[in-house]
PDB file of C-alpha atoms and ligand atoms in Angstrom:
ATOM      1  CA  MET A   1     -61.852 -59.373 -70.425  1.00 84.00           C
ATOM      2  CA  ARG A   2     -64.898 -60.719 -71.867  1.00 97.00           C
ATOM      3  CA  THR A   3     -68.317 -59.423 -71.335  1.00 98.00           C
ATOM      4  CA  ILE A   4     -71.720 -61.216 -72.096  1.00 98.00           C
ATOM      5  CA  MET A   5     -75.627 -59.520 -72.793  1.00 98.00           C
ATOM      6  CA  ALA A   6     -77.798 -60.351 -70.242  1.00 98.00           C
ATOM      7  CA  ASN A   7     -81.253 -59.013 -69.948  1.00 98.00           C
ATOM      8  CA  GLY A   8     -80.130 -55.930 -72.083  1.00 97.00           C
ATOM      9  CA  ALA A   9     -76.960 -54.246 -70.833  1.00 98.00           C
ATOM     10  CA  ASP A  10     -73.266 -55.637 -71.229  1.00 98.00           C
ATOM     11  CA  LEU A  11     -72.123 -57.240 -68.215  1.00 98.00           C
ATOM     12  CA  HIS A  12     -68.215 -57.728 -67.409  1.00 98.00           C
ATOM     13  CA  VAL A  13     -67.326 -61.467 -66.540  1.00 98.00           C
ATOM     14  CA  ALA A  14     -64.513 -63.546 -65.259  1.00 98.00           C
ATOM     15  CA  VAL A  15     -64.855 -67.304 -65.790  1.00 98.00           C
ATOM     16  CA  SER A  16     -62.223 -69.266 -64.056  1.00 97.00           C
ATOM     17  CA  GLY A  17     -62.291 -73.673 -63.403  1.00 97.00           C
ATOM     18  CA  PRO A  18     -63.063 -76.501 -66.231  1.00 97.00           C
ATOM     19  CA  GLU A  19     -65.780 -75.652 -68.189  1.00 95.00           C
ATOM     20  CA  THR A  20     -67.333 -78.937 -67.039  1.00 95.00           C
ATOM     21  CA  GLY A  21     -67.386 -77.907 -63.069  1.00 98.00           C
ATOM     22  CA  PRO A  22     -70.437 -77.301 -61.134  1.00 98.00           C
ATOM     23  CA  ALA A  23     -70.799 -73.663 -61.253  1.00 98.00           C
ATOM     24  CA  VAL A  24     -71.002 -70.741 -58.595  1.00 98.00           C
ATOM     25  CA  VAL A  25     -71.724 -67.318 -59.670  1.00 98.00           C
ATOM     26  CA  PHE A  26     -70.923 -64.601 -57.392  1.00 98.00           C
ATOM     27  CA  ALA A  27     -72.500 -61.214 -57.260  1.00 98.00           C
ATOM     28  CA  ASN A  28     -70.493 -58.707 -54.824  1.00 97.00           C
ATOM     29  CA  SER A  29     -71.612 -55.442 -52.785  1.00 98.00           C
ATOM     30  CA  LEU A  30     -72.992 -51.526 -53.714  1.00 98.00           C
ATOM     31  CA  GLY A  31     -70.044 -49.622 -54.744  1.00 98.00           C
ATOM     32  CA  THR A  32     -67.521 -52.793 -55.455  1.00 98.00           C
ATOM     33  CA  ASP A  33     -66.662 -54.228 -58.700  1.00 98.00           C
ATOM     34  CA  LEU A  34     -65.318 -58.153 -59.026  1.00 98.00           C
ATOM     35  CA  ARG A  35     -62.403 -57.854 -57.859  1.00 98.00           C
ATOM     36  CA  VAL A  36     -63.581 -58.136 -54.314  1.00 98.00           C
ATOM     37  CA  TRP A  37     -63.410 -61.673 -54.578  1.00 98.00           C
ATOM     38  CA  ASP A  38     -59.589 -62.237 -55.634  1.00 98.00           C
ATOM     39  CA  GLY A  39     -58.465 -62.709 -51.953  1.00 98.00           C
ATOM     40  CA  LEU A  40     -61.387 -65.645 -51.435  1.00 98.00           C
ATOM     41  CA  ILE A  41     -60.620 -67.858 -54.902  1.00 98.00           C
ATOM     42  CA  PRO A  42     -57.139 -69.605 -54.149  1.00 98.00           C
ATOM     43  CA  HIS A  43     -59.045 -70.883 -50.955  1.00 98.00           C
ATOM     44  CA  LEU A  44     -62.083 -72.498 -52.949  1.00 98.00           C
ATOM     45  CA  ALA A  45     -62.152 -76.223 -53.129  1.00 97.00           C
ATOM     46  CA  PRO A  46     -60.630 -77.050 -57.122  1.00 97.00           C
ATOM     47  CA  GLY A  47     -63.002 -78.036 -59.787  1.00 97.00           C
ATOM     48  CA  LEU A  48     -65.179 -75.560 -59.161  1.00 98.00           C
ATOM     49  CA  ARG A  49     -66.789 -73.689 -62.983  1.00 98.00           C
ATOM     50  CA  LEU A  50     -66.086 -69.786 -60.605  1.00 98.00           C
ATOM     51  CA  VAL A  51     -68.435 -66.837 -62.638  1.00 98.00           C
ATOM     52  CA  ARG A  52     -67.459 -63.460 -61.283  1.00 98.00           C
ATOM     53  CA  TYR A  53     -69.540 -60.378 -62.747  1.00 98.00           C
ATOM     54  CA  ASP A  54     -70.049 -56.935 -62.218  1.00 98.00           C
ATOM     55  CA  LYS A  55     -73.532 -55.981 -61.963  1.00 98.00           C
ATOM     56  CA  ARG A  56     -75.039 -53.373 -64.263  1.00 98.00           C
ATOM     57  CA  GLY A  57     -73.531 -49.898 -63.461  1.00 98.00           C
ATOM     58  CA  HIS A  58     -70.907 -51.012 -61.619  1.00 98.00           C
ATOM     59  CA  GLY A  59     -67.082 -51.791 -62.487  1.00 98.00           C
ATOM     60  CA  LEU A  60     -67.071 -52.733 -66.188  1.00 98.00           C
ATOM     61  CA  SER A  61     -70.368 -53.344 -66.787  1.00 98.00           C
ATOM     62  CA  GLN A  62     -72.416 -51.183 -69.240  1.00 98.00           C
ATOM     63  CA  GLU A  63     -74.266 -48.258 -67.008  1.00 98.00           C
ATOM     64  CA  THR A  64     -77.706 -48.084 -67.802  1.00 98.00           C
ATOM     65  CA  PRO A  65     -79.946 -45.236 -67.124  1.00 98.00           C
ATOM     66  CA  GLY A  66     -81.934 -45.514 -63.614  1.00 97.00           C
ATOM     67  CA  PRO A  67     -83.559 -46.277 -61.438  1.00 98.00           C
ATOM     68  CA  TYR A  68     -82.369 -49.845 -61.461  1.00 98.00           C
ATOM     69  CA  GLY A  69     -84.628 -52.456 -59.496  1.00 98.00           C
ATOM     70  CA  ILE A  70     -83.619 -56.098 -57.534  1.00 98.00           C
ATOM     71  CA  GLU A  71     -86.113 -58.124 -59.894  1.00 98.00           C
ATOM     72  CA  MET A  72     -84.212 -56.485 -62.804  1.00 98.00           C
ATOM     73  CA  LEU A  73     -80.632 -56.995 -61.499  1.00 98.00           C
ATOM     74  CA  ALA A  74     -81.886 -60.824 -60.185  1.00 98.00           C
ATOM     75  CA  ASP A  75     -83.162 -61.127 -64.277  1.00 98.00           C
ATOM     76  CA  ASP A  76     -79.878 -60.167 -65.166  1.00 98.00           C
ATOM     77  CA  ALA A  77     -78.203 -62.813 -63.570  1.00 98.00           C
ATOM     78  CA  ALA A  78     -80.708 -65.281 -64.576  1.00 98.00           C
ATOM     79  CA  ALA A  79     -79.208 -63.955 -68.358  1.00 98.00           C
ATOM     80  CA  LEU A  80     -76.132 -64.351 -67.382  1.00 98.00           C
ATOM     81  CA  ILE A  81     -76.174 -67.493 -66.258  1.00 98.00           C
ATOM     82  CA  ALA A  82     -78.431 -69.013 -69.248  1.00 98.00           C
ATOM     83  CA  ALA A  83     -75.875 -67.286 -71.913  1.00 98.00           C
ATOM     84  CA  LEU A  84     -73.247 -69.404 -70.340  1.00 98.00           C
ATOM     85  CA  ASP A  85     -74.747 -72.289 -70.222  1.00 97.00           C
ATOM     86  CA  LEU A  86     -73.963 -73.415 -66.254  1.00 97.00           C
ATOM     87  CA  GLY A  87     -76.368 -75.521 -65.509  1.00 96.00           C
ATOM     88  CA  ARG A  88     -78.205 -75.157 -62.283  1.00 98.00           C
ATOM     89  CA  ALA A  89     -75.910 -72.791 -60.036  1.00 98.00           C
ATOM     90  CA  VAL A  90     -74.961 -71.884 -56.395  1.00 98.00           C
ATOM     91  CA  PHE A  91     -74.965 -68.054 -56.475  1.00 99.00           C
ATOM     92  CA  VAL A  92     -73.246 -66.639 -53.741  1.00 99.00           C
ATOM     93  CA  GLY A  93     -74.318 -62.974 -52.956  1.00 99.00           C
ATOM     94  CA  LEU A  94     -72.827 -60.103 -50.969  1.00 98.00           C
ATOM     95  CA  SER A  95     -74.925 -57.394 -49.390  1.00 98.00           C
ATOM     96  CA  ILE A  96     -77.436 -56.263 -52.754  1.00 98.00           C
ATOM     97  CA  GLY A  97     -75.668 -59.806 -54.364  1.00 98.00           C
ATOM     98  CA  GLY A  98     -77.676 -61.176 -51.577  1.00 98.00           C
ATOM     99  CA  LEU A  99     -80.767 -59.274 -51.950  1.00 98.00           C
ATOM    100  CA  ILE A 100     -80.072 -60.140 -55.896  1.00 99.00           C
ATOM    101  CA  GLY A 101     -79.736 -63.760 -54.721  1.00 98.00           C
ATOM    102  CA  LEU A 102     -83.030 -64.094 -53.056  1.00 98.00           C
ATOM    103  CA  SER A 103     -84.666 -62.396 -56.026  1.00 98.00           C
ATOM    104  CA  LEU A 104     -82.666 -64.596 -58.377  1.00 98.00           C
ATOM    105  CA  ALA A 105     -84.465 -68.114 -56.754  1.00 98.00           C
ATOM    106  CA  ALA A 106     -87.693 -66.820 -55.927  1.00 98.00           C
ATOM    107  CA  ARG A 107     -88.185 -65.768 -59.912  1.00 98.00           C
ATOM    108  CA  HIS A 108     -86.207 -68.216 -61.619  1.00 98.00           C
ATOM    109  CA  PRO A 109     -85.357 -71.603 -58.914  1.00 97.00           C
ATOM    110  CA  GLY A 110     -84.836 -73.991 -61.719  1.00 98.00           C
ATOM    111  CA  LEU A 111     -81.165 -71.890 -62.511  1.00 98.00           C
ATOM    112  CA  LEU A 112     -80.251 -72.767 -58.623  1.00 98.00           C
ATOM    113  CA  ALA A 113     -78.644 -75.814 -56.583  1.00 98.00           C
ATOM    114  CA  GLY A 114     -77.963 -72.868 -53.434  1.00 98.00           C
ATOM    115  CA  LEU A 115     -78.386 -70.362 -52.859  1.00 99.00           C
ATOM    116  CA  VAL A 116     -75.409 -68.384 -50.337  1.00 99.00           C
ATOM    117  CA  VAL A 117     -76.893 -64.761 -48.927  1.00 99.00           C
ATOM    118  CA  SER A 118     -73.599 -62.946 -47.083  1.00 99.00           C
ATOM    119  CA  ASN A 119     -73.661 -60.148 -44.781  1.00 98.00           C
ATOM    120  CA  SER A 120     -77.284 -59.249 -46.418  1.00 98.00           C
ATOM    121  CA  ALA A 121     -81.239 -59.719 -45.165  1.00 98.00           C
ATOM    122  CA  ALA A 122     -84.173 -59.593 -47.149  1.00 98.00           C
ATOM    123  CA  ARG A 123     -84.663 -55.404 -46.442  1.00 98.00           C
ATOM    124  CA  ILE A 124     -81.719 -53.590 -45.993  1.00 98.00           C
ATOM    125  CA  GLY A 125     -82.125 -49.910 -44.292  1.00 97.00           C
ATOM    126  CA  ASP A 126     -85.255 -47.764 -45.347  1.00 96.00           C
ATOM    127  CA  ALA A 127     -86.139 -45.354 -47.831  1.00 96.00           C
ATOM    128  CA  ALA A 128     -85.155 -42.054 -46.141  1.00 97.00           C
ATOM    129  CA  MET A 129     -81.477 -43.245 -45.394  1.00 98.00           C
ATOM    130  CA  TRP A 130     -81.111 -44.273 -49.467  1.00 98.00           C
ATOM    131  CA  ASN A 131     -82.190 -40.968 -50.376  1.00 98.00           C
ATOM    132  CA  ALA A 132     -79.963 -39.257 -48.003  1.00 98.00           C
ATOM    133  CA  ARG A 133     -77.158 -40.954 -48.935  1.00 98.00           C
ATOM    134  CA  ILE A 134     -78.357 -40.402 -53.202  1.00 98.00           C
ATOM    135  CA  GLN A 135     -77.831 -36.868 -52.021  1.00 98.00           C
ATOM    136  CA  ALA A 136     -74.960 -36.664 -50.285  1.00 98.00           C
ATOM    137  CA  ILE A 137     -73.102 -38.542 -53.038  1.00 98.00           C
ATOM    138  CA  ARG A 138     -75.380 -36.025 -55.757  1.00 98.00           C
ATOM    139  CA  ASP A 139     -74.084 -32.947 -53.808  1.00 98.00           C
ATOM    140  CA  GLY A 140     -70.348 -34.388 -53.451  1.00 98.00           C
ATOM    141  CA  GLY A 141     -69.864 -37.219 -55.244  1.00 98.00           C
ATOM    142  CA  LEU A 142     -69.078 -40.693 -54.368  1.00 98.00           C
ATOM    143  CA  ALA A 143     -65.321 -39.625 -52.247  1.00 98.00           C
ATOM    144  CA  SER A 144     -67.275 -37.643 -50.293  1.00 98.00           C
ATOM    145  CA  ILE A 145     -69.099 -41.169 -48.188  1.00 98.00           C
ATOM    146  CA  ALA A 146     -66.045 -42.658 -48.452  1.00 98.00           C
ATOM    147  CA  THR A 147     -65.014 -42.767 -45.012  1.00 98.00           C
ATOM    148  CA  PRO A 148     -68.071 -43.641 -43.420  1.00 98.00           C
ATOM    149  CA  THR A 149     -68.749 -46.017 -46.211  1.00 98.00           C
ATOM    150  CA  MET A 150     -64.654 -47.329 -44.871  1.00 98.00           C
ATOM    151  CA  GLU A 151     -66.699 -47.501 -41.406  1.00 98.00           C
ATOM    152  CA  ARG A 152     -69.409 -49.827 -42.166  1.00 98.00           C
ATOM    153  CA  TRP A 153     -67.395 -51.921 -44.381  1.00 98.00           C
ATOM    154  CA  PHE A 154     -64.449 -53.281 -42.185  1.00 98.00           C
ATOM    155  CA  SER A 155     -63.053 -53.525 -38.900  1.00 98.00           C
ATOM    156  CA  PRO A 156     -61.152 -50.971 -37.056  1.00 98.00           C
ATOM    157  CA  ALA A 157     -58.201 -53.044 -36.770  1.00 98.00           C
ATOM    158  CA  PHE A 158     -58.465 -53.498 -40.539  1.00 98.00           C
ATOM    159  CA  ARG A 159     -58.794 -49.770 -41.248  1.00 98.00           C
ATOM    160  CA  ALA A 160     -55.762 -48.980 -38.379  1.00 98.00           C
ATOM    161  CA  ALA A 161     -53.946 -51.146 -40.532  1.00 98.00           C
ATOM    162  CA  GLY A 162     -54.143 -49.052 -43.640  1.00 98.00           C
ATOM    163  CA  ARG A 163     -55.812 -51.791 -45.632  1.00 98.00           C
ATOM    164  CA  ASP A 164     -59.221 -50.503 -46.911  1.00 98.00           C
ATOM    165  CA  ALA A 165     -56.700 -47.746 -49.232  1.00 98.00           C
ATOM    166  CA  PRO A 166     -57.404 -49.939 -52.314  1.00 98.00           C
ATOM    167  CA  TRP A 167     -61.146 -50.574 -51.265  1.00 98.00           C
ATOM    168  CA  ARG A 168     -61.666 -46.425 -50.566  1.00 98.00           C
ATOM    169  CA  ARG A 169     -60.370 -46.132 -54.278  1.00 98.00           C
ATOM    170  CA  MET A 170     -62.457 -49.139 -55.422  1.00 98.00           C
ATOM    171  CA  LEU A 171     -65.606 -47.258 -54.262  1.00 98.00           C
ATOM    172  CA  ALA A 172     -64.441 -43.817 -55.775  1.00 98.00           C
ATOM    173  CA  ARG A 173     -63.988 -45.072 -59.064  1.00 98.00           C
ATOM    174  CA  GLN A 174     -67.770 -46.470 -59.540  1.00 98.00           C
ATOM    175  CA  PRO A 175     -69.933 -44.827 -61.614  1.00 98.00           C
ATOM    176  CA  GLN A 176     -71.531 -42.854 -59.581  1.00 98.00           C
ATOM    177  CA  GLY A 177     -75.095 -43.204 -61.877  1.00 98.00           C
ATOM    178  CA  GLY A 178     -74.631 -46.817 -61.855  1.00 98.00           C
ATOM    179  CA  TYR A 179     -73.994 -46.604 -57.654  1.00 98.00           C
ATOM    180  CA  VAL A 180     -77.265 -44.403 -57.147  1.00 98.00           C
ATOM    181  CA  ALA A 181     -79.041 -47.105 -59.190  1.00 98.00           C
ATOM    182  CA  CYS A 182     -78.394 -49.483 -57.211  1.00 98.00           C
ATOM    183  CA  CYS A 183     -79.308 -47.832 -54.078  1.00 98.00           C
ATOM    184  CA  GLN A 184     -82.623 -47.245 -55.513  1.00 98.00           C
ATOM    185  CA  ALA A 185     -83.369 -50.880 -56.679  1.00 98.00           C
ATOM    186  CA  ILE A 186     -81.707 -51.506 -52.608  1.00 98.00           C
ATOM    187  CA  ALA A 187     -84.496 -48.765 -51.403  1.00 98.00           C
ATOM    188  CA  GLY A 188     -87.787 -50.312 -52.585  1.00 97.00           C
ATOM    189  CA  ALA A 189     -86.504 -53.912 -52.231  1.00 98.00           C
ATOM    190  CA  ASP A 190     -88.122 -55.911 -49.325  1.00 98.00           C
ATOM    191  CA  LEU A 191     -87.738 -59.896 -49.815  1.00 98.00           C
ATOM    192  CA  ALA A 192     -88.846 -60.694 -46.605  1.00 98.00           C
ATOM    193  CA  ASP A 193     -92.193 -63.232 -48.286  1.00 98.00           C
ATOM    194  CA  ALA A 194     -89.283 -64.625 -50.684  1.00 98.00           C
ATOM    195  CA  ALA A 195     -87.418 -65.459 -48.571  1.00 98.00           C
ATOM    196  CA  ARG A 196     -90.044 -67.228 -46.333  1.00 98.00           C
ATOM    197  CA  ALA A 197     -91.027 -69.146 -49.726  1.00 98.00           C
ATOM    198  CA  LEU A 198     -87.667 -70.131 -50.887  1.00 98.00           C
ATOM    199  CA  ASP A 199     -87.074 -74.200 -51.568  1.00 98.00           C
ATOM    200  CA  LEU A 200     -83.458 -74.538 -51.567  1.00 98.00           C
ATOM    201  CA  PRO A 201     -80.797 -75.016 -49.154  1.00 98.00           C
ATOM    202  CA  VAL A 202     -79.424 -71.909 -48.187  1.00 99.00           C
ATOM    203  CA  GLN A 203     -76.201 -70.785 -46.826  1.00 99.00           C
ATOM    204  CA  VAL A 204     -76.511 -67.010 -44.540  1.00 99.00           C
ATOM    205  CA  ILE A 205     -73.156 -65.797 -43.463  1.00 99.00           C
ATOM    206  CA  ALA A 206     -72.550 -62.731 -40.932  1.00 98.00           C
ATOM    207  CA  GLY A 207     -69.784 -60.755 -39.805  1.00 98.00           C
ATOM    208  CA  GLY A 208     -69.472 -59.928 -36.563  1.00 98.00           C
ATOM    209  CA  LEU A 209     -68.141 -56.139 -37.017  1.00 98.00           C
ATOM    210  CA  ASP A 210     -70.194 -55.409 -39.739  1.00 98.00           C
ATOM    211  CA  GLY A 211     -71.996 -52.273 -39.689  1.00 97.00           C
ATOM    212  CA  SER A 212     -73.869 -51.911 -42.716  1.00 98.00           C
ATOM    213  CA  THR A 213     -75.790 -55.497 -41.882  1.00 98.00           C
ATOM    214  CA  PRO A 214     -75.944 -56.221 -38.176  1.00 98.00           C
ATOM    215  CA  PRO A 215     -75.373 -60.017 -37.257  1.00 98.00           C
ATOM    216  CA  ASP A 216     -78.711 -59.641 -35.537  1.00 98.00           C
ATOM    217  CA  LEU A 217     -80.490 -58.419 -38.629  1.00 98.00           C
ATOM    218  CA  VAL A 218     -78.376 -60.710 -41.019  1.00 98.00           C
ATOM    219  CA  ARG A 219     -79.910 -63.503 -38.694  1.00 98.00           C
ATOM    220  CA  ALA A 220     -83.183 -62.797 -38.660  1.00 98.00           C
ATOM    221  CA  THR A 221     -83.639 -62.872 -42.207  1.00 98.00           C
ATOM    222  CA  ALA A 222     -81.933 -66.471 -41.932  1.00 98.00           C
ATOM    223  CA  ALA A 223     -84.682 -67.336 -39.295  1.00 98.00           C
ATOM    224  CA  LEU A 224     -87.218 -66.683 -42.460  1.00 98.00           C
ATOM    225  CA  ILE A 225     -85.406 -68.978 -44.914  1.00 98.00           C
ATOM    226  CA  PRO A 226     -87.069 -72.776 -44.639  1.00 98.00           C
ATOM    227  CA  GLY A 227     -83.897 -74.660 -43.665  1.00 98.00           C
ATOM    228  CA  ALA A 228     -81.680 -71.708 -44.265  1.00 98.00           C
ATOM    229  CA  ARG A 229     -78.006 -72.139 -42.213  1.00 98.00           C
ATOM    230  CA  PHE A 230     -76.761 -69.321 -40.209  1.00 98.00           C
ATOM    231  CA  ASP A 231     -72.673 -69.434 -39.791  1.00 98.00           C
ATOM    232  CA  LEU A 232     -71.110 -65.685 -37.925  1.00 98.00           C
ATOM    233  CA  ILE A 233     -67.475 -64.658 -38.846  1.00 98.00           C
ATOM    234  CA  ALA A 234     -66.836 -63.102 -35.146  1.00 98.00           C
ATOM    235  CA  ASP A 235     -63.838 -60.724 -36.173  1.00 97.00           C
ATOM    236  CA  ALA A 236     -65.241 -59.818 -39.736  1.00 98.00           C
ATOM    237  CA  GLY A 237     -67.036 -56.241 -40.986  1.00 98.00           C
ATOM    238  CA  HIS A 238     -69.639 -56.386 -44.386  1.00 98.00           C
ATOM    239  CA  ILE A 239     -66.671 -57.530 -46.844  1.00 98.00           C
ATOM    240  CA  PRO A 240     -65.534 -60.977 -45.473  1.00 98.00           C
ATOM    241  CA  CYS A 241     -64.127 -61.996 -48.389  1.00 98.00           C
ATOM    242  CA  VAL A 242     -61.484 -59.144 -48.381  1.00 98.00           C
ATOM    243  CA  GLU A 243     -60.982 -58.961 -44.701  1.00 98.00           C
ATOM    244  CA  ALA A 244     -61.095 -62.682 -43.842  1.00 98.00           C
ATOM    245  CA  PRO A 245     -60.736 -64.870 -47.043  1.00 98.00           C
ATOM    246  CA  ALA A 246     -60.042 -68.019 -45.471  1.00 98.00           C
ATOM    247  CA  ALA A 247     -62.924 -68.147 -42.809  1.00 98.00           C
ATOM    248  CA  HIS A 248     -65.414 -67.088 -45.883  1.00 98.00           C
ATOM    249  CA  ALA A 249     -64.464 -69.607 -48.432  1.00 98.00           C
ATOM    250  CA  ALA A 250     -64.367 -72.211 -45.614  1.00 98.00           C
ATOM    251  CA  ILE A 251     -68.101 -72.144 -45.059  1.00 98.00           C
ATOM    252  CA  LEU A 252     -68.406 -71.892 -48.804  1.00 98.00           C
ATOM    253  CA  ASN A 253     -66.398 -74.617 -48.927  1.00 98.00           C
ATOM    254  CA  ARG A 254     -68.213 -76.900 -46.020  1.00 98.00           C
ATOM    255  CA  PHE A 255     -71.811 -75.939 -48.304  1.00 98.00           C
ATOM    256  CA  PHE A 256     -70.506 -77.022 -51.550  1.00 98.00           C
ATOM    257  CA  LYS A 257     -69.881 -80.216 -50.034  1.00 98.00           C
ATOM    258  CA  ASP A 258     -72.971 -80.690 -47.807  1.00 98.00           C
ATOM    259  CA  ILE A 259     -75.186 -79.714 -51.179  1.00 98.00           C
ATOM    260  CA  GLY A 260     -72.968 -82.055 -53.350  1.00 98.00           C
ATOM    261  CA  HIS A 261     -72.138 -79.733 -55.678  1.00 98.00           C
ATOM    262  CA  ALA A 262     -68.556 -80.164 -55.939  1.00 90.00           C
TER     263      ALA A 262
HETATM  264  O1  LIG B   1     -73.508 -49.302 -46.339  1.00 92.76           O
HETATM  265  C1  LIG B   1     -73.212 -49.943 -47.581  1.00 92.76           C
HETATM  266  O2  LIG B   1     -72.158 -49.491 -48.255  1.00 92.76           O
HETATM  267  C2  LIG B   1     -73.003 -51.725 -47.842  1.00 92.76           C
HETATM  268  C3  LIG B   1     -73.860 -51.938 -48.625  1.00 92.76           C
HETATM  269  C4  LIG B   1     -75.152 -51.873 -48.560  1.00 92.76           C
HETATM  270  C5  LIG B   1     -75.852 -52.555 -49.603  1.00 92.76           C
HETATM  271  C6  LIG B   1     -74.716 -53.311 -50.025  1.00 92.76           C
HETATM  272  O3  LIG B   1     -74.492 -54.030 -51.530  1.00 92.76           O
HETATM  273  O4  LIG B   1     -73.273 -52.729 -49.338  1.00 92.76           O
END
């Protein structure tokens, strides 16, 4: 177990692969921790230096008092990349991780060789939606929102097979204050202008059965980003690294190869 002090928060990280390999940093979604990438890692091309981390207020990372902002979470990621001396990394962001990636690319372009925005958008939901979710959590805790969350995260087939059960437990065990603080960060984030101004290779990925960031929303964000590629994983929900890890990794491997990050 390793933690790194980054931008005033002690962040839990998992680092693997050769020290000199091109670096890839993975930022996971709201209500998950870095284990969300476990099934994807074996499908990735060899030789990469892989860095997974729990964002502030999630997993084993420090839960500092909220509210958080996307810029703060992006600066956390920048501090982590600098502390690990990764050079120019590819940042792979899932959902709120994608918002963090868009902000990171805008605020710290020199740190990145490329960006993957997976199951995310320049703007996710609106303030009323996030405030209602925060209120529901304050009233009933994270377990009380687990069923509708699983319906947004995973396809009907995945849930019918009971494969959502461990992820339901993962959601319920996240620090409640950290989850709420990240909801506040998402509610305040609109990265459309940042997306339009990006000047780096970008891969955007959507899940055909995503109930949180539906494919049309993700595609619309891809259309904002100059030169961005877009791919759809038709039979996956919001978390394709869990539900369709081989398909998710295949898109990442092709992107890394095409931009010479391999
Ligand atoms: O709706 C959800 O719970 C999924 C989600 C939205 C932003 C994020 O990171 O995850």
